[in-house]
Coordinates of C-alpha atoms and ligand atoms in Angstrom, one line a residue:
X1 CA 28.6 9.9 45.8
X2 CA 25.1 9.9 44.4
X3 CA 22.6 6.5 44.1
X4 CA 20.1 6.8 41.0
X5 CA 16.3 5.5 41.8
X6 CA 14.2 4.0 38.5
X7 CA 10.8 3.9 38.1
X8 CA 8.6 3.8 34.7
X9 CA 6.8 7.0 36.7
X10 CA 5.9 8.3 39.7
X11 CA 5.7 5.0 41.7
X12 CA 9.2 5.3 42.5
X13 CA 8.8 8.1 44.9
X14 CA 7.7 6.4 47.4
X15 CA 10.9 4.4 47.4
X16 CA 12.7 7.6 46.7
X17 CA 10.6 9.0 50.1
X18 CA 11.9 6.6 52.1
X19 CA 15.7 6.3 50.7
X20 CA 16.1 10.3 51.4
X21 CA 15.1 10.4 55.0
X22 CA 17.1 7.1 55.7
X23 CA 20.3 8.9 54.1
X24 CA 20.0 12.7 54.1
X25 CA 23.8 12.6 53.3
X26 CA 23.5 10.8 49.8
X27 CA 22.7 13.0 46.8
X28 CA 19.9 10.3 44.8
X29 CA 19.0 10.9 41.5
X30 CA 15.4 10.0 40.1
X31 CA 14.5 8.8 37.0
X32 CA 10.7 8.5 35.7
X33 CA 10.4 7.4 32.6
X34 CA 6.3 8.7 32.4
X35 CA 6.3 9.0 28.4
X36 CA 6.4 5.0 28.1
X37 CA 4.6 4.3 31.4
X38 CA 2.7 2.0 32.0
X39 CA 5.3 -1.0 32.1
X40 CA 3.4 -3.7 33.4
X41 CA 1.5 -4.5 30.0
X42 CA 4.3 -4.2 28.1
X43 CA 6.6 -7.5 26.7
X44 CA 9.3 -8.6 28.7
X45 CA 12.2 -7.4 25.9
X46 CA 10.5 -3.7 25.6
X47 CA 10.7 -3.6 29.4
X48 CA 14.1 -5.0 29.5
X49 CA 15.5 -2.0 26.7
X50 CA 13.5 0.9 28.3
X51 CA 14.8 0.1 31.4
X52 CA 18.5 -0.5 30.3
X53 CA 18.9 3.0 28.5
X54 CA 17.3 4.6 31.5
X55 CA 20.2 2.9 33.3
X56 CA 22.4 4.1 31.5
X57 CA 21.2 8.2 31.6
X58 CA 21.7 7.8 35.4
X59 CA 25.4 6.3 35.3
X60 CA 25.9 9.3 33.2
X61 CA 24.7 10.9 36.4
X62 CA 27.5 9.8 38.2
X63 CA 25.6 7.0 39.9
X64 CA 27.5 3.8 39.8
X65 CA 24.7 2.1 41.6
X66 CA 20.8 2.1 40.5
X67 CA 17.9 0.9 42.1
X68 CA 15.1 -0.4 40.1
X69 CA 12.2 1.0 42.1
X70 CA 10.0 -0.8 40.0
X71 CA 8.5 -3.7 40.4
X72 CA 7.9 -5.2 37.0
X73 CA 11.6 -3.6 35.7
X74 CA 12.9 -5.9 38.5
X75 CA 10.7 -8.8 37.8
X76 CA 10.8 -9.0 34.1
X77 CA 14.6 -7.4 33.7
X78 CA 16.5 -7.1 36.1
X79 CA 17.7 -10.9 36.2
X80 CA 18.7 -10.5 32.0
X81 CA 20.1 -7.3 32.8
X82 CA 22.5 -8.6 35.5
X83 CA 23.6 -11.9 33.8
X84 CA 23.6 -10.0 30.5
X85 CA 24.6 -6.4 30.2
X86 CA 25.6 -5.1 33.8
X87 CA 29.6 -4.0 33.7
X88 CA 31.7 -5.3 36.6
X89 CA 32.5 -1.5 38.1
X90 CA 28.4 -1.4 38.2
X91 CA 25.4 -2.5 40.5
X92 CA 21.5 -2.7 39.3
X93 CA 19.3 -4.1 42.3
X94 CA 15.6 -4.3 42.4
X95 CA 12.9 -4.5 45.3
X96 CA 11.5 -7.6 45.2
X97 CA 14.2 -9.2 47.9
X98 CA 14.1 -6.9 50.5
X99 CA 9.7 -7.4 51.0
X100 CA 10.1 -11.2 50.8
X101 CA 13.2 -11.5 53.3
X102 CA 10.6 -9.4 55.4
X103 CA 7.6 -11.6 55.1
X104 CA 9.9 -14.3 55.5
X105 CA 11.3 -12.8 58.6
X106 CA 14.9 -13.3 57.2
X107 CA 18.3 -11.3 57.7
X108 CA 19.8 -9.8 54.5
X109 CA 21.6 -12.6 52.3
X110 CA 20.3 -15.4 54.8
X111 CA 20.7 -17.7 51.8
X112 CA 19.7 -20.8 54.2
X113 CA 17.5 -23.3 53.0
X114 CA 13.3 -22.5 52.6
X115 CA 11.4 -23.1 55.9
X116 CA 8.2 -22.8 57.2
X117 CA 7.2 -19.0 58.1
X118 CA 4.1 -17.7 60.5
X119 CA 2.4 -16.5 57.3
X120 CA 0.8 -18.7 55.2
X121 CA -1.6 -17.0 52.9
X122 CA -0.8 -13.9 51.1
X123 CA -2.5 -11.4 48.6
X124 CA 0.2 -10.4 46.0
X125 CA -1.2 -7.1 44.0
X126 CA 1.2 -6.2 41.6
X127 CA 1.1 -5.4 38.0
X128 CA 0.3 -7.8 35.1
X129 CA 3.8 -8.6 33.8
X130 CA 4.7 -8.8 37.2
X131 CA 2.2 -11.5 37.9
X132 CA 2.9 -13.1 34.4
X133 CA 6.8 -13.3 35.7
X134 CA 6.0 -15.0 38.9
X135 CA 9.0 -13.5 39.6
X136 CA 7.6 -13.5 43.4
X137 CA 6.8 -16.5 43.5
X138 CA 10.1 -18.2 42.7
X139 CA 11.9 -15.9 44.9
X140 CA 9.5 -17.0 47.7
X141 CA 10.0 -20.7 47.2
X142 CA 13.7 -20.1 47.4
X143 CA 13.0 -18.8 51.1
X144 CA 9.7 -20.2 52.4
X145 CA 7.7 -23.6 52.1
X146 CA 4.1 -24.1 52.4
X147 CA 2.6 -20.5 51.8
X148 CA -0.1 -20.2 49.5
X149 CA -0.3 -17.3 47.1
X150 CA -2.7 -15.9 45.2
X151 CA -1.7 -12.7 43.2
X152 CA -3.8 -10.2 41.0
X153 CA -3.2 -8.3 38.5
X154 CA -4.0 -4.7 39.1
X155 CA -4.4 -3.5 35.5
X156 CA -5.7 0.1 35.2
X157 CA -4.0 1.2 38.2
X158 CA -0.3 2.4 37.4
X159 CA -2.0 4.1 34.1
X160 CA -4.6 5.9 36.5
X161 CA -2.5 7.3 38.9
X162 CA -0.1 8.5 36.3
X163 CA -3.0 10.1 35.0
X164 CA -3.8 11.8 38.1
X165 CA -7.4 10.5 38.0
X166 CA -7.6 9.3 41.7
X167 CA -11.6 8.4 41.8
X168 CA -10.2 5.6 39.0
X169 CA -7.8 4.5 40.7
X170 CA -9.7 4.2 43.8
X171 CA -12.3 2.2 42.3
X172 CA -10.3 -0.6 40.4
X173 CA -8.2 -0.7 43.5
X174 CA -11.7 -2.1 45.5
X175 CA -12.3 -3.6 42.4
X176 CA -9.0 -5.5 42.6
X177 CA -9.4 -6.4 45.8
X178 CA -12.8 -7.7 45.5
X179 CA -11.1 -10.0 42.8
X180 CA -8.9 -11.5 44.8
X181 CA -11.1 -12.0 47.8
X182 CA -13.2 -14.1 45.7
X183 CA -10.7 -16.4 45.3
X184 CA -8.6 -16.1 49.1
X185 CA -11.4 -14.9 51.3
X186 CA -9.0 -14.7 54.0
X187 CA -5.2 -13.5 53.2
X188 CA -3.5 -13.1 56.4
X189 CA -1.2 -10.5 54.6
X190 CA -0.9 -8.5 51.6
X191 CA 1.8 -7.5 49.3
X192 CA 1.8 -4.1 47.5
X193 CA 4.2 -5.8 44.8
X194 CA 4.3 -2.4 42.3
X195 CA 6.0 0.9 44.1
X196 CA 2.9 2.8 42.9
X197 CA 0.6 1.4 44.8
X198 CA 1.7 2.7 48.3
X199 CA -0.2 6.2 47.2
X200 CA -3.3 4.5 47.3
X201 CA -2.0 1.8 50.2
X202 CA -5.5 3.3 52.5
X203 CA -7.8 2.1 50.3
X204 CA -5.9 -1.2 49.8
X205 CA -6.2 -1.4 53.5
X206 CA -9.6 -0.6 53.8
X207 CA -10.9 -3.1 51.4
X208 CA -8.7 -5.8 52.9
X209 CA -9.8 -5.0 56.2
X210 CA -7.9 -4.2 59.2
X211 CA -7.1 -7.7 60.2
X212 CA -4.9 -7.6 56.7
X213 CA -1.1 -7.2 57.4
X214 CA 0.0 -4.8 54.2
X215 CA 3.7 -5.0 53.4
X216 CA 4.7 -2.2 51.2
X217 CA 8.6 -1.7 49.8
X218 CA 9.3 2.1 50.8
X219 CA 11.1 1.4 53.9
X220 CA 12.7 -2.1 53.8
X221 CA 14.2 -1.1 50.4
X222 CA 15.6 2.3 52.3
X223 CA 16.9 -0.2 55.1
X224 CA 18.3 -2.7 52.7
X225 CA 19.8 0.1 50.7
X226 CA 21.2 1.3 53.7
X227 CA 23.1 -1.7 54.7
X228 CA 24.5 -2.4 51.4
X229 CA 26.2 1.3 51.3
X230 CA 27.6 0.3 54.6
X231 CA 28.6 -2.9 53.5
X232 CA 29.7 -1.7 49.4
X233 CA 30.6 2.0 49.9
X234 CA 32.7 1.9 46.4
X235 CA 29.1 1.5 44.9
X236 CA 28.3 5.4 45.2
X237 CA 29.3 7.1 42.4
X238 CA 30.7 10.3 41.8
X239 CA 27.8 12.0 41.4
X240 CA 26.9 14.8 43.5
X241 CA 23.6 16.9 42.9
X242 CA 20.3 15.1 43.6
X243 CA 17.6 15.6 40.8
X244 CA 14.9 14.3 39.3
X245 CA 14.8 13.8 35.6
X246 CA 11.7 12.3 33.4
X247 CA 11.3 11.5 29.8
X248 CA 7.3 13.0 30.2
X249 CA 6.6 16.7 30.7
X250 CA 8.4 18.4 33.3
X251 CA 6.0 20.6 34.5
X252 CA 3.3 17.8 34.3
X253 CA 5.4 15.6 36.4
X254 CA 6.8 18.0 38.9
X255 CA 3.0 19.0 39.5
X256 CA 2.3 15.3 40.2
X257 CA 5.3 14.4 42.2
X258 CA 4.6 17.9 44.7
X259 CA 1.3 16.7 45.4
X260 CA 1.9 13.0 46.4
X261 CA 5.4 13.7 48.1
X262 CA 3.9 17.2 49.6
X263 CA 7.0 19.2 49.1
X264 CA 8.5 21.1 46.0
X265 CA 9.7 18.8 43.5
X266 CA 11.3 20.2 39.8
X267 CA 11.9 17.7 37.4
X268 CA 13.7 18.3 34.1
X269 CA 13.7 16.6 31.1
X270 CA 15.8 13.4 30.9
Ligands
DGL301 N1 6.0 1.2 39.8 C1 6.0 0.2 38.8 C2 6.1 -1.2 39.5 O1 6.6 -1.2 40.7 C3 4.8 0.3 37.9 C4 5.0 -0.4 36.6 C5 4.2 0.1 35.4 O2 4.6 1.1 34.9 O3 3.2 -0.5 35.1 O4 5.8 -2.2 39.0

C-alpha cells in the first residue's frame, strides 16, 4: 500500500515531511530526480518527459498513486499528463489545489462558482516556468474574484539550495522579495508556490515582514492526501517498503536530505 512523492530534488521533502507524520501507517516512496534539477527553466515538453518516466519508476514501486510534489511538474505537466498519458487503474495529483482551496478558504472539491475571499493581494514566489504557466492564476480565477496577484520568479533559488550553498540562497531570496515589493508594497499574504522553498520559509518571512501571512504546501497537501486515501483507498498500491531513490548521487543526496529533514535519510540510485 505504498504512495510515491516526486520532486525534481530535495524540495519534495518537505511535502514528504509532512505526508509521513500525517500517515505513519503508509509506506511513501520518494523520488528526486537531482541530476536534471533545476526544472523551473526548463521547456514545458522536457518537464513534461522527465517527469512522466520518473512516474513511471515509482509505479514500478508499487505505487499506484503519485504526488507531484513539485510545483512546476504540476504546473507545466501535470494537466498533459492526465488528459494524455495517465492509465485508468492510476492517479498523478499535484499541489497547487490544495494551497489555493486554502487561501480561498474552500472545502476539498467545493467546485461552486468563484467568489469574493478576505484576501485580496497576494505575493506568489514560485519558479520561472511556474510563473510562465500562470498555472496559479487560472486555478485561482476558477475559485476566487477580485484578488490581485503579483508573482516572481525566484530564479537561482531551487539551483542554490540543491547546491547546498545556503548564503546564495539566502540572498536572492531577499533579493526576490525586494523584487516583488517594488511592485506590491503591501501583499496581505504570500505564496511559497515551489516545495523547495519552505527550507528557506524564515527568511521569506522575515523579508516580508511579520504582518505577511505565508502559505506553504507541506501540510495541506498531507491533509488533502489524507482525505483522498480515505475517500480512494484502491489508490495505494501494492507497494510496501518506503525509500527514497534519486537519479543524482546517493551519498550527496542522502547528506543533503539528513541535514534539512534532521534525521537519517539513505537514498539509492533510481
Ligand atoms: N520543488 C520544485 C517546485 O516545487 C522545484 C522545481 C525546480 O526544480 O526548479 O517547483
Amino acid at each position: 500500500m505504498a504512495v510515491g512523492i516526486f520532486d525534481s530534488g530535495l524540495g519534495g521533502l518537505t511535502v514528504l515531511d509532512a505526508v509521513t507524520r500525517r500517515l505513519p501507517e503508509v509506506p511513501f516512496v520518494y523520488f528526486g530526480d537531482n541530476a536534471h534539477a533545476p526544472y523551473g527553466v526548463r521547456t514545458a515538453d522536457d518537464i513534461f518527459n522527465l517527469t512522466c518516466a520518473a512516474t513511471e519508476r515509482l509505479w514500478d514501486e508499487g505505487c499506484d498513486l503519485v504526488i507531484l510534489a513539485c510545483n512546476t511538474a504540476s504546473a507545466a505537466a501535470l494537466k498533459r499528463m492526465q488528459e494524455t498519458w495517465v492509465p485508468p487503474e492510476k492517479r498523478v495529483l499535484g499541489v497547487f489545489v490544495p494551497l489555493i482551496e486554502a487561501l480561498t478558504e474552500r472545502q476539498w472539491g467545493d467546485n461552486s462558482p468563484p467568489r469574493e475571499v478576505a484576501v485580496k493581494h497576494v505575493a506568489l514566489f514560485a519558479t520561472p516556468a511556474t510563473v510562465a504557466s500562470r498555472a496559479f492564476q487560472r486555478e485561482l480565477a476558477f475559485r476566487a474574484i477580485g484578488v490581485d496577484v503579483e508573482a516572481q520568479p525566484c530564479g537561482g533559488v531551487v539551483d542554490a539550495i540543491e547546491q547546498g550553498d545556503e548564503i546564495l540562497a539566502e540572498a536572492l531570496v531577499r533579493s526576490h522579495v525586494e523584487a516583488l515589493k517594488r511592485r506590491m508594497p503591501n501583499p496581505e499574504a504570500a505564496i511559497l508556490g515551489c516545495t523547495h522553498y519552505p527550507l528557506m520559509e524564515t527568511v521569506f518571512q522575515e523579508a516580508l515582514g511579520a504582518g505577511v501571512k505565508v502559505y506553504s504546501q507541506a501540510n495541506l497537501v498531507a491533509e488533502s492526501l489524507a482525505d483522498y486515501l480515505t475517500r480512494r483507498p484502491q489508490f495505494l498500491g501494492p507497494g510496501t517498503q518506503s525509500k527514497f531513490l534519486t537519479t543524482g548521487d546517493p551519498t550527496y543526496v542522502s547528506n543533503k536530505a539528513t541535514q534539512f529533514l534532521r534525521r537519517k535519510i539513505t537514498f539509492e540510485a533510481a
